[in-house]
mmCIF file of C-alpha atoms in Angstrom:
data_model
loop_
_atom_site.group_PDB
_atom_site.id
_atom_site.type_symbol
_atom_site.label_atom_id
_atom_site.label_comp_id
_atom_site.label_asym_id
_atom_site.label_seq_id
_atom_site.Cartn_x
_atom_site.Cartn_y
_atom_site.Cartn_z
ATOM 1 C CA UNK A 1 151.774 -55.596 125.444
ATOM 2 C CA UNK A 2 154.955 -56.027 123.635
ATOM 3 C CA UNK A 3 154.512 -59.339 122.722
ATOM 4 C CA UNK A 4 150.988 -58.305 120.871
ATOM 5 C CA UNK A 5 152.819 -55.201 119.063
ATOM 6 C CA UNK A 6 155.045 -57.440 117.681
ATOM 7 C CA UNK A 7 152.294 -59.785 116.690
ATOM 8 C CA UNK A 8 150.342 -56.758 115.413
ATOM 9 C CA UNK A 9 153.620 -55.702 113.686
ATOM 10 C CA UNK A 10 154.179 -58.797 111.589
ATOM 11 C CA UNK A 11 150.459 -59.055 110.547
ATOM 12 C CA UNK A 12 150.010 -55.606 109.571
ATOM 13 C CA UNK A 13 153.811 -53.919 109.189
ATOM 14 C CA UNK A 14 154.383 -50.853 111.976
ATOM 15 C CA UNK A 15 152.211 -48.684 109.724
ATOM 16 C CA UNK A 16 149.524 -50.795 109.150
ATOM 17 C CA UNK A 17 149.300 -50.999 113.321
ATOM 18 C CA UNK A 18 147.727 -49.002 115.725
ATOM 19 C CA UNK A 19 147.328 -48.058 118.941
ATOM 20 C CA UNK A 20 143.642 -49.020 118.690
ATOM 21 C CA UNK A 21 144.556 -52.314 117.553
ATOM 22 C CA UNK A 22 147.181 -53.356 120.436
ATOM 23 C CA UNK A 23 144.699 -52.096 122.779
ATOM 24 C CA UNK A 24 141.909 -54.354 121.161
ATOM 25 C CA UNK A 25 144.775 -57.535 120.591
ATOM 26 C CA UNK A 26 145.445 -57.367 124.605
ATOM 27 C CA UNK A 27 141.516 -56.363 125.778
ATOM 28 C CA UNK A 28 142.606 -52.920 127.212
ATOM 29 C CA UNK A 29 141.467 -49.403 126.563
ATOM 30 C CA UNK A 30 143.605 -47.260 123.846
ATOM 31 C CA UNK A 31 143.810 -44.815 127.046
ATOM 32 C CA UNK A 32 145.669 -47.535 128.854
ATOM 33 C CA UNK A 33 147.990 -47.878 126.203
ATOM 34 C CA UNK A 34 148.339 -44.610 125.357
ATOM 35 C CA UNK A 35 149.497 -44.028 129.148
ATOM 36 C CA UNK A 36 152.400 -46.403 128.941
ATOM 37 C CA UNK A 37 153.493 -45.415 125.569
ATOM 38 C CA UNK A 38 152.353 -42.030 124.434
ATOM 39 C CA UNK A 39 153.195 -42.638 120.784
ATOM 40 C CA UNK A 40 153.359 -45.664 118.667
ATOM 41 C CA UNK A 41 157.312 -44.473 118.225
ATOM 42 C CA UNK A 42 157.772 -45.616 121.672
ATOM 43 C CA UNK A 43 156.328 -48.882 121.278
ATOM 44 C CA UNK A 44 158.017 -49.628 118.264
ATOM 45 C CA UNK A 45 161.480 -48.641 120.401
ATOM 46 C CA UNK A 46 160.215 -50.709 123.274
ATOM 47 C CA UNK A 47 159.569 -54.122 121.003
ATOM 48 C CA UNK A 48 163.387 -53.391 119.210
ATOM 49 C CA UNK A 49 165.357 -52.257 122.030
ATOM 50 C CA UNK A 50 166.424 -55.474 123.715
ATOM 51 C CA UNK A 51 167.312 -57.037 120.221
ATOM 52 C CA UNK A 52 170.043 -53.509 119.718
ATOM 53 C CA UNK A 53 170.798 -53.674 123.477
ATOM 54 C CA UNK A 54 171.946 -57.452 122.652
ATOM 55 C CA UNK A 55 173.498 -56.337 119.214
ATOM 56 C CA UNK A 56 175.498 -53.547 121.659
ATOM 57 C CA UNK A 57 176.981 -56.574 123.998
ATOM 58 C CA UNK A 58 177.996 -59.053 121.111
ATOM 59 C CA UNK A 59 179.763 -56.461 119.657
ATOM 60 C CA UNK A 60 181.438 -55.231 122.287
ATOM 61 C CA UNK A 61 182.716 -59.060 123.499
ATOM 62 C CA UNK A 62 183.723 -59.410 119.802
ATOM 63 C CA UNK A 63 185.980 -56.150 120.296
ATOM 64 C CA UNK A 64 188.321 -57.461 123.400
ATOM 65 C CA UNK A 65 189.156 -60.507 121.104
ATOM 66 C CA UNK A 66 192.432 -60.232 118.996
ATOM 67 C CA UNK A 67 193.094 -61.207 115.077
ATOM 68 C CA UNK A 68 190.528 -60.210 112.884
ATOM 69 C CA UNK A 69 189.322 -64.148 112.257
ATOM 70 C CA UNK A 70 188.502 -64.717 115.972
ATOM 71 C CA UNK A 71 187.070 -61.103 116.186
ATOM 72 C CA UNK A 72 184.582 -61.687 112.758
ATOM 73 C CA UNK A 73 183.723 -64.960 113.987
ATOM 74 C CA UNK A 74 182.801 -63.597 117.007
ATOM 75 C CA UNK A 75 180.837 -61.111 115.569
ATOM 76 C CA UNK A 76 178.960 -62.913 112.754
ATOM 77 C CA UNK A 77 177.970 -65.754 115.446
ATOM 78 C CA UNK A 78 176.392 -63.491 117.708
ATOM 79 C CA UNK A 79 174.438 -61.470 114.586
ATOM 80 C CA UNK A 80 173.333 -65.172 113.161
ATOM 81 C CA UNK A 81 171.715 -66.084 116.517
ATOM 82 C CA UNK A 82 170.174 -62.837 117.400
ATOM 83 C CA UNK A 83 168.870 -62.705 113.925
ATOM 84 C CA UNK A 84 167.846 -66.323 114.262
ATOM 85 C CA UNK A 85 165.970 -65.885 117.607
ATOM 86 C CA UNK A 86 164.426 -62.944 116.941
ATOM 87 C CA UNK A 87 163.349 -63.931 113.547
ATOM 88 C CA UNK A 88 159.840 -62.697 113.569
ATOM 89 C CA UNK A 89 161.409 -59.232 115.084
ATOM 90 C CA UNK A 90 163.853 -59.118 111.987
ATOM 91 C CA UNK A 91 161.272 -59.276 109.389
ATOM 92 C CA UNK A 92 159.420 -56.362 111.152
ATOM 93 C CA UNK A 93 162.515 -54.186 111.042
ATOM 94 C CA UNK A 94 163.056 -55.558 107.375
ATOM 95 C CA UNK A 95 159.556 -54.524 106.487
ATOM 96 C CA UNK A 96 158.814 -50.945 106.946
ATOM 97 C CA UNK A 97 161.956 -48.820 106.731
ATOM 98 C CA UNK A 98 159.945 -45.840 105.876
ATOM 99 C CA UNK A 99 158.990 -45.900 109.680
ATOM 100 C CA UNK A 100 162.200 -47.452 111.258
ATOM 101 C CA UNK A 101 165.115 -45.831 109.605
ATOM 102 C CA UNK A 102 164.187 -42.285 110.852
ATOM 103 C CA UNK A 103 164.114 -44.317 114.252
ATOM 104 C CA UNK A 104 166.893 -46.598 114.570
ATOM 105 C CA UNK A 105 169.305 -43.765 112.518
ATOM 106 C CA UNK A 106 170.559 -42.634 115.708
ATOM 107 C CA UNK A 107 174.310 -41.253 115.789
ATOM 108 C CA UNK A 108 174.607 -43.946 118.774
ATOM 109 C CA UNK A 109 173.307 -46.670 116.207
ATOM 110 C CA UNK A 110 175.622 -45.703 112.992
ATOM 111 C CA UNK A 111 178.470 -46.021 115.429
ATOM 112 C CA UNK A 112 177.513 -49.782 116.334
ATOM 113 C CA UNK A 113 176.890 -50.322 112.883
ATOM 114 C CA UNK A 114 180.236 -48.899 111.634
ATOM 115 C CA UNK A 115 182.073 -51.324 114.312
ATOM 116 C CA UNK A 116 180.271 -54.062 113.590
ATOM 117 C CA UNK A 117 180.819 -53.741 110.161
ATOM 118 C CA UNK A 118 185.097 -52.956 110.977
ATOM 119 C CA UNK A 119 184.479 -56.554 112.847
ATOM 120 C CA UNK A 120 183.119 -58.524 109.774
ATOM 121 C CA UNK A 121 185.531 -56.568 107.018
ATOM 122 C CA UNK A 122 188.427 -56.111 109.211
ATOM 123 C CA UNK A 123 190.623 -52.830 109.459
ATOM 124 C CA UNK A 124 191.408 -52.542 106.288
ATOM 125 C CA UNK A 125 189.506 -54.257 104.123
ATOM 126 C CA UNK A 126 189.453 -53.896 99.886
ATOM 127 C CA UNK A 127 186.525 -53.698 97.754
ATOM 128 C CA UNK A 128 185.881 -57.500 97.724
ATOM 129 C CA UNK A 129 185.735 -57.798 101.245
ATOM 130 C CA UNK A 130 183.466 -54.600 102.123
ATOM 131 C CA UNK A 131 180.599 -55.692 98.953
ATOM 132 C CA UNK A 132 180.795 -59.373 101.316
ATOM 133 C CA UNK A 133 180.318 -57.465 104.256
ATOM 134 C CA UNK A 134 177.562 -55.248 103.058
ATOM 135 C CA UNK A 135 176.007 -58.923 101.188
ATOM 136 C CA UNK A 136 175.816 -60.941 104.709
ATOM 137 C CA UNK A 137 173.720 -57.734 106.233
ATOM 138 C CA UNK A 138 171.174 -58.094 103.332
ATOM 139 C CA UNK A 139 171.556 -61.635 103.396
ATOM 140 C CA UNK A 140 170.611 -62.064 107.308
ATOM 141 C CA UNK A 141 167.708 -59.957 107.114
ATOM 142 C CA UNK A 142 166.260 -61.389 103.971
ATOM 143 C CA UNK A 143 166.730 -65.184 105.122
ATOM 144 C CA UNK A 144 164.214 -64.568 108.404
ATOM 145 C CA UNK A 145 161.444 -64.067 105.876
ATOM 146 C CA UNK A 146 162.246 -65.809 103.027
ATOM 147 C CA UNK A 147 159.425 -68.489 101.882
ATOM 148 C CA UNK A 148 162.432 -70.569 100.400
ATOM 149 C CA UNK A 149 163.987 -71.319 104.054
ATOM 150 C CA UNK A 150 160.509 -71.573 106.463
ATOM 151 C CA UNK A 151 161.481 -75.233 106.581
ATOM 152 C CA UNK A 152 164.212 -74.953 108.565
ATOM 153 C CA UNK A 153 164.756 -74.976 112.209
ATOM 154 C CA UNK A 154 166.390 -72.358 114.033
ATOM 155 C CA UNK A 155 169.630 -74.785 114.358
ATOM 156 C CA UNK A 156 169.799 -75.291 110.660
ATOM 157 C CA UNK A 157 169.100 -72.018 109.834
ATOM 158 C CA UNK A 158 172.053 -70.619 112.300
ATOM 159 C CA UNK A 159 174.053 -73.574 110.689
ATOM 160 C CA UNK A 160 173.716 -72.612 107.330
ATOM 161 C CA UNK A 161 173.494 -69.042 107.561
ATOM 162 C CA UNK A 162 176.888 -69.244 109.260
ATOM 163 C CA UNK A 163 179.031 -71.216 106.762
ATOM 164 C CA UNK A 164 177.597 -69.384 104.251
ATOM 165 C CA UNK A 165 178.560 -66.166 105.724
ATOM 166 C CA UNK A 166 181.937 -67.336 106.215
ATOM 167 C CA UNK A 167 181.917 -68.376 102.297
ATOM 168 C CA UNK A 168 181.496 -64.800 101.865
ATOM 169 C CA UNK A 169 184.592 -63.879 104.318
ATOM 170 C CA UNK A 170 186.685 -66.299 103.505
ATOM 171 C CA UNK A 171 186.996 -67.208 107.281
ATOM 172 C CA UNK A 172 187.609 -70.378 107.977
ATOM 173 C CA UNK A 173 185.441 -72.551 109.616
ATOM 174 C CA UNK A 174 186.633 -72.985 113.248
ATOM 175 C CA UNK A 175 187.539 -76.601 113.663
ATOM 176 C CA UNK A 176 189.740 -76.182 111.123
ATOM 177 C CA UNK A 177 191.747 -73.330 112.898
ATOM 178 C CA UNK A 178 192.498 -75.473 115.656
ATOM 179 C CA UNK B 1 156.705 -38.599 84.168
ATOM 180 C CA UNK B 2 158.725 -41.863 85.117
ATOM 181 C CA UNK B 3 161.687 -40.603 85.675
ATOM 182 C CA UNK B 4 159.836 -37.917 87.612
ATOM 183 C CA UNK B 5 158.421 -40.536 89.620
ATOM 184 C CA UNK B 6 161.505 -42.694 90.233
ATOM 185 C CA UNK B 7 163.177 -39.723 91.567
ATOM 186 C CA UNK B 8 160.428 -38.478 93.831
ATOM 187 C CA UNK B 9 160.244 -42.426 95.274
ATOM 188 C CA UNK B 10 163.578 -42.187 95.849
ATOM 189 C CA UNK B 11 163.400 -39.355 97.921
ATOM 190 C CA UNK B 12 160.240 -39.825 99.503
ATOM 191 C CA UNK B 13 159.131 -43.224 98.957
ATOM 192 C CA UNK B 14 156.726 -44.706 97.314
ATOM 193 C CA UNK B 15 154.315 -43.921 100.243
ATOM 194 C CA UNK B 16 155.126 -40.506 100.692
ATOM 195 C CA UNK B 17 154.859 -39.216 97.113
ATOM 196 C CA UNK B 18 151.431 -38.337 95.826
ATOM 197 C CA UNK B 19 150.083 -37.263 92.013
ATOM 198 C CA UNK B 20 150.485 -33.789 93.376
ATOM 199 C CA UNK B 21 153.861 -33.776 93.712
ATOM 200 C CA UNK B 22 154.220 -35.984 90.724
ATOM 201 C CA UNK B 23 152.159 -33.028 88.853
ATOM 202 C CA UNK B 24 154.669 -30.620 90.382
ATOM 203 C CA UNK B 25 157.501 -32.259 89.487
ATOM 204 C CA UNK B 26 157.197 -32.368 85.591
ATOM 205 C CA UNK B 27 154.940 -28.711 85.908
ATOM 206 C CA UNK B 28 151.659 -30.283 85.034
ATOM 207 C CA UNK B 29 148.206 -30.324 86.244
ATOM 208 C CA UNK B 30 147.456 -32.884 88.623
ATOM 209 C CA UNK B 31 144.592 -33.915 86.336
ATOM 210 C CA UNK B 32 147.036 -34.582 83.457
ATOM 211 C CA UNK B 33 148.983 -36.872 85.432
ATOM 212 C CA UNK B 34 145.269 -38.178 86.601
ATOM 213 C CA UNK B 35 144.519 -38.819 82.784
ATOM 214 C CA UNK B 36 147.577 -40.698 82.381
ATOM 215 C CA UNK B 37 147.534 -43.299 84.986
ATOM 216 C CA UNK B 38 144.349 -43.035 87.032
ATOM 217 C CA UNK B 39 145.885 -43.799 90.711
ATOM 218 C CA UNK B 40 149.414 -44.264 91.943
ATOM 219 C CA UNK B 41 149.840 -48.325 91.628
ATOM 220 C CA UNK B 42 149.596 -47.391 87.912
ATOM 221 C CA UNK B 43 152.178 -44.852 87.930
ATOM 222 C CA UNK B 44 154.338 -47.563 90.537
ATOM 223 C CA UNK B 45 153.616 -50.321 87.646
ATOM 224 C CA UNK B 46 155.136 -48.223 84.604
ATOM 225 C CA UNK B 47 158.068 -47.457 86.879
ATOM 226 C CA UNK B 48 158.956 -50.791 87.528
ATOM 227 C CA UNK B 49 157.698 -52.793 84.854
ATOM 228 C CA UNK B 50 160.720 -52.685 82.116
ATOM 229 C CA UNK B 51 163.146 -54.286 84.886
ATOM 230 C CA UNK B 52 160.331 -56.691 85.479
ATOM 231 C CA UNK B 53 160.708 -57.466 81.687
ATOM 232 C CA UNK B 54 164.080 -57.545 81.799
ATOM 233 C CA UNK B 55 164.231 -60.004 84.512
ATOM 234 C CA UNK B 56 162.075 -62.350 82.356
ATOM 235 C CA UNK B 57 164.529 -62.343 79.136
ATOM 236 C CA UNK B 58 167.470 -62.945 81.398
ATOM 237 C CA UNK B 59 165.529 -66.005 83.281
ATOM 238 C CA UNK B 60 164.651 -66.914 79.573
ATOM 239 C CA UNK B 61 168.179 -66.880 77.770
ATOM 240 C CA UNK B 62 169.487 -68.738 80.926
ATOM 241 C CA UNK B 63 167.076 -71.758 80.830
ATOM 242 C CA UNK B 64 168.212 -72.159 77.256
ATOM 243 C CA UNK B 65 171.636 -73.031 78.550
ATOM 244 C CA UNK B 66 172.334 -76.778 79.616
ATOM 245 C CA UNK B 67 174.332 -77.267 83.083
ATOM 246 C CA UNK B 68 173.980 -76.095 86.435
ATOM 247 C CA UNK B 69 176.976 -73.421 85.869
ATOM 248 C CA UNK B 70 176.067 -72.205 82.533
ATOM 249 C CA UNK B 71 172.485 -71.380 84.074
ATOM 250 C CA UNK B 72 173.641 -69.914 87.176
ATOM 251 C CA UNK B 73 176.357 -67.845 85.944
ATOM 252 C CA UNK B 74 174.000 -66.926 83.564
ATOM 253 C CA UNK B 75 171.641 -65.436 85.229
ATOM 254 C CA UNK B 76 173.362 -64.696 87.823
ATOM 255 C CA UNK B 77 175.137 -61.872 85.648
ATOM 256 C CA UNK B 78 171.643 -60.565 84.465
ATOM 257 C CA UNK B 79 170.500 -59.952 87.303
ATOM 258 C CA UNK B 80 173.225 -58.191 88.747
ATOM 259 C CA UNK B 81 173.548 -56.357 85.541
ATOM 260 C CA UNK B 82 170.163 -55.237 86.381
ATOM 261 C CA UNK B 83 170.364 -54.354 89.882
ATOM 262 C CA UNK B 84 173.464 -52.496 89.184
ATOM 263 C CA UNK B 85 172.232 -50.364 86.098
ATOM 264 C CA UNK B 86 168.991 -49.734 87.926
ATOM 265 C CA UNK B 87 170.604 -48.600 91.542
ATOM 266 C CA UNK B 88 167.918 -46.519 92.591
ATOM 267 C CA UNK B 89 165.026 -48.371 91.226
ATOM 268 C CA UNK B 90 165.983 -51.434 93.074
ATOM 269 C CA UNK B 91 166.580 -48.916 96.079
ATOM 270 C CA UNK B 92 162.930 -48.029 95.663
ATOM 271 C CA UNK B 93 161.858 -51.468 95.285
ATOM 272 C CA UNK B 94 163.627 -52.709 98.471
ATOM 273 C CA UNK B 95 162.253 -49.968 100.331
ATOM 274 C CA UNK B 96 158.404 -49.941 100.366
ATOM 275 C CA UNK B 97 157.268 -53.612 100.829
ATOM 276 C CA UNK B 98 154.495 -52.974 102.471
ATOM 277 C CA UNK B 99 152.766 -50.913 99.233
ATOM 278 C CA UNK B 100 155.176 -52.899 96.676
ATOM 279 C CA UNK B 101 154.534 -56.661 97.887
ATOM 280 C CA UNK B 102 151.170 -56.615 97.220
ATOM 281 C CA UNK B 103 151.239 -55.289 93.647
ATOM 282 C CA UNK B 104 154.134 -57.657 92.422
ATOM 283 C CA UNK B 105 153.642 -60.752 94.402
ATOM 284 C CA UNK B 106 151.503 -61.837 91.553
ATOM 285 C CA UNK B 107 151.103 -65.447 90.748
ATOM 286 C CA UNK B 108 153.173 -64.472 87.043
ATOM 287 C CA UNK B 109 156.108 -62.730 89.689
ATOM 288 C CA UNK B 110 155.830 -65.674 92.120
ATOM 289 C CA UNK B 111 156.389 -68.419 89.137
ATOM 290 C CA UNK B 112 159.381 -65.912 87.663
ATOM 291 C CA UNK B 113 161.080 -65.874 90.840
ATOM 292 C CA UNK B 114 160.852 -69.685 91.090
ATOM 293 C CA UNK B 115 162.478 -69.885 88.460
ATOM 294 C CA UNK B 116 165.265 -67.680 89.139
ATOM 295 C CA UNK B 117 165.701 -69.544 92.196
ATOM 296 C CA UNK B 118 166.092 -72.601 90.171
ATOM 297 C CA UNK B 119 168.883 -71.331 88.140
ATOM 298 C CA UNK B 120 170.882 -70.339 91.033
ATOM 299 C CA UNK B 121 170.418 -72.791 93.595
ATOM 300 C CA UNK B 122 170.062 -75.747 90.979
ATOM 301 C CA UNK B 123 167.430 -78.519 90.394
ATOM 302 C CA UNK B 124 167.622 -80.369 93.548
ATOM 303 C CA UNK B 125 169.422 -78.010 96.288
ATOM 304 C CA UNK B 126 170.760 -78.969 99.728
ATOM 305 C CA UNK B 127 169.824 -76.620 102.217
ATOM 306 C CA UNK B 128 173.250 -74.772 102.063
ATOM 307 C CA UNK B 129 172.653 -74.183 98.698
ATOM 308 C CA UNK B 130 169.211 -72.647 99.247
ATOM 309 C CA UNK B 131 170.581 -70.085 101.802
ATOM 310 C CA UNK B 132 173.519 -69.259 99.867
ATOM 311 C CA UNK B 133 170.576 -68.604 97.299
ATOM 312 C CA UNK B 134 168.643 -66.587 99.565
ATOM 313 C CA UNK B 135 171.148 -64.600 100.685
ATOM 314 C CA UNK B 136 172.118 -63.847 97.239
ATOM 315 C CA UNK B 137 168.866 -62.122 96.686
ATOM 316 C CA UNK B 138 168.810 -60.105 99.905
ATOM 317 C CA UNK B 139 172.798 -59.229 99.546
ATOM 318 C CA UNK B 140 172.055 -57.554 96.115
ATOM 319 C CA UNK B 141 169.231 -55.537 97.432
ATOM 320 C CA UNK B 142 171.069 -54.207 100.120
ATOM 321 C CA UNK B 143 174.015 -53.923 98.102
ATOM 322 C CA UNK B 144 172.345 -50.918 95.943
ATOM 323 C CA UNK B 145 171.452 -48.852 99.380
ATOM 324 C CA UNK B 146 174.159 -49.071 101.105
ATOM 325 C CA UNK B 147 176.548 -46.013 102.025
ATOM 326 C CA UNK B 148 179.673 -48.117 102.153
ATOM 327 C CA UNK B 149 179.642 -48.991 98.631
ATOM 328 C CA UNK B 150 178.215 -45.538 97.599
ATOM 329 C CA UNK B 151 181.902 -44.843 96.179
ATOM 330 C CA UNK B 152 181.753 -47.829 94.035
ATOM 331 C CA UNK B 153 181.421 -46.803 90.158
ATOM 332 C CA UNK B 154 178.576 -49.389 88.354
ATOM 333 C CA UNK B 155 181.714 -52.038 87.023
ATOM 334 C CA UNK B 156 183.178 -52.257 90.242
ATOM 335 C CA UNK B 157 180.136 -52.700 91.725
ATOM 336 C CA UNK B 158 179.135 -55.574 89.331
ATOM 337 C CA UNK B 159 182.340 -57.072 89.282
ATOM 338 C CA UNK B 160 182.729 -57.625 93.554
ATOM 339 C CA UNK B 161 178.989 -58.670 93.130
ATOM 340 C CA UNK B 162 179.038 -61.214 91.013
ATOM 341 C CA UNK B 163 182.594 -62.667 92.396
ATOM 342 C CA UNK B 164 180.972 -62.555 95.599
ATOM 343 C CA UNK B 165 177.449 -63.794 94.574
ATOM 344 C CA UNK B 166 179.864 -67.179 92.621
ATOM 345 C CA UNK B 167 181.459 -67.837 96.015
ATOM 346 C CA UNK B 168 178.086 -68.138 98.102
ATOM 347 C CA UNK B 169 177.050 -70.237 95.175
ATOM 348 C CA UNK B 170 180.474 -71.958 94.817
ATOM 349 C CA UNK B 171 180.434 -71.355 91.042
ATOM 350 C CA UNK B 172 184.239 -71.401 89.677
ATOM 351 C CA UNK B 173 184.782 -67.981 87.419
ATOM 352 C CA UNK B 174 184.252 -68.502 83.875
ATOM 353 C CA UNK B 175 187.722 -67.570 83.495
ATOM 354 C CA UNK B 176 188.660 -70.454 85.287
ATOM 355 C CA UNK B 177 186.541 -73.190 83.690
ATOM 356 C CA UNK B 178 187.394 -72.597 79.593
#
């Protein structure tokens, strides 16, 4: 049922989607769906939560690193591939913020979003750094929809997405920290 | 009645602002505003349309120029310019695609932002170059929206935009190129 939300999602955006519709996309009654998820709100949590759930454990790994290179890198890799492998999921959540923000604005999910971003900028970072910082989570969530990049694979995408990011930075690439 | 209605999308929406409350707004009947522009893509249009125009003079002027830089920096500064002088607009803009795709992804819009792309990324770009590009676009939306640059005044917000739109791009400052 998830899998046809989403599907339904990127078709028709969450608020072009209803109930009526998953129900019809998986051949069940709206009753039937309506018993697992009384409201579309929940389905909409059920498709997103394992993508935050993941975005929860990258950050936290990220966190018991030390220096603030090895802690962004850490950081931005994990965001890259989630955003990569979920990149149907990330358009959805790009598309309808009318729906998603008053849903995904959680205290809990500020607070991830305020360390993740303390990852990327490090502790104390100036002006240059925080407009990068705020640039790469624009930059992520346009690039999974963007008609210029459907070419590429998911490696190339992650590739390019990455150095670019690290452009922004100024990390160095990791082979040549070693 | 525009400025009405930029303020009311940026509060509500585009989707959750109706002639009524347009009418309300300026203290008019609903049928004046009805007279005006007959439904709400109308009134969304007139909003929106001098940046569109905008846009197209700054994609215009930078085509004149000869070399990838020249072109790039070019417009690169325009448009940032423009998303920087029109904060909330481009807030509005980035925040209903759902009602706003459909009434600028016109075949004029798609050939414009072709062209943009051009400037930036250059004739014939590798594929770093066309998700630096990408990213550029997305960054700059975001950039507008987002509460950690809230504090920024409008030159420091252009300034860290464009130096950190040049290093995506890998464009020198002009500074350093005379």
């Amino acid at each position: 049922m998830l899998a046809a939300a989403l599907d339904l999602f990127s078709r028709h955006g969450v608020s072009g989607t209803s109930l009526q519709m998953i129900a019809d996309e998986i051949g069940v009654t709206k009753a039937a769906v309506y018993h697992q998820f009384p409201c579309k709100d929940d389905i909409v949590h059920a498709v997103i939560a394992p993508a935050l759930e993941q975005l929860g454990r990258v950050t936290a790994e990220a966190e018991r690193l030390r220096g603030r290179s090895a802690r962004a890198e850490a950081v931005l890799a994990g965001i890259v591939d989630l955003v990569v492998r979920n990149r149907r999921l990330t358009a959805v959540m790009h598309s309808d913020p009318a729906i998603l923000d008053p849903l995904f604005r959680t205290p809990q999910m500020q607070e991830l979003e305020r360390r993740v971003f303390e990852l990327l900028a490090g502790p104390d970072p100036d002006a240059e750094a925080l407009t990068a910082t705020v640039m790469i989570s624009g930059g992520l969530m346009v690039a999974t929809t963007s008609p210029f990049l459907e070419g590429f694979d998911e490696d190339a995408l992650r590739a390019h997405l990455l150095s670019n990011a690290r452009r922004l930075l100024r990390l160095r690439p990791p082979a040549a920290r070693s």
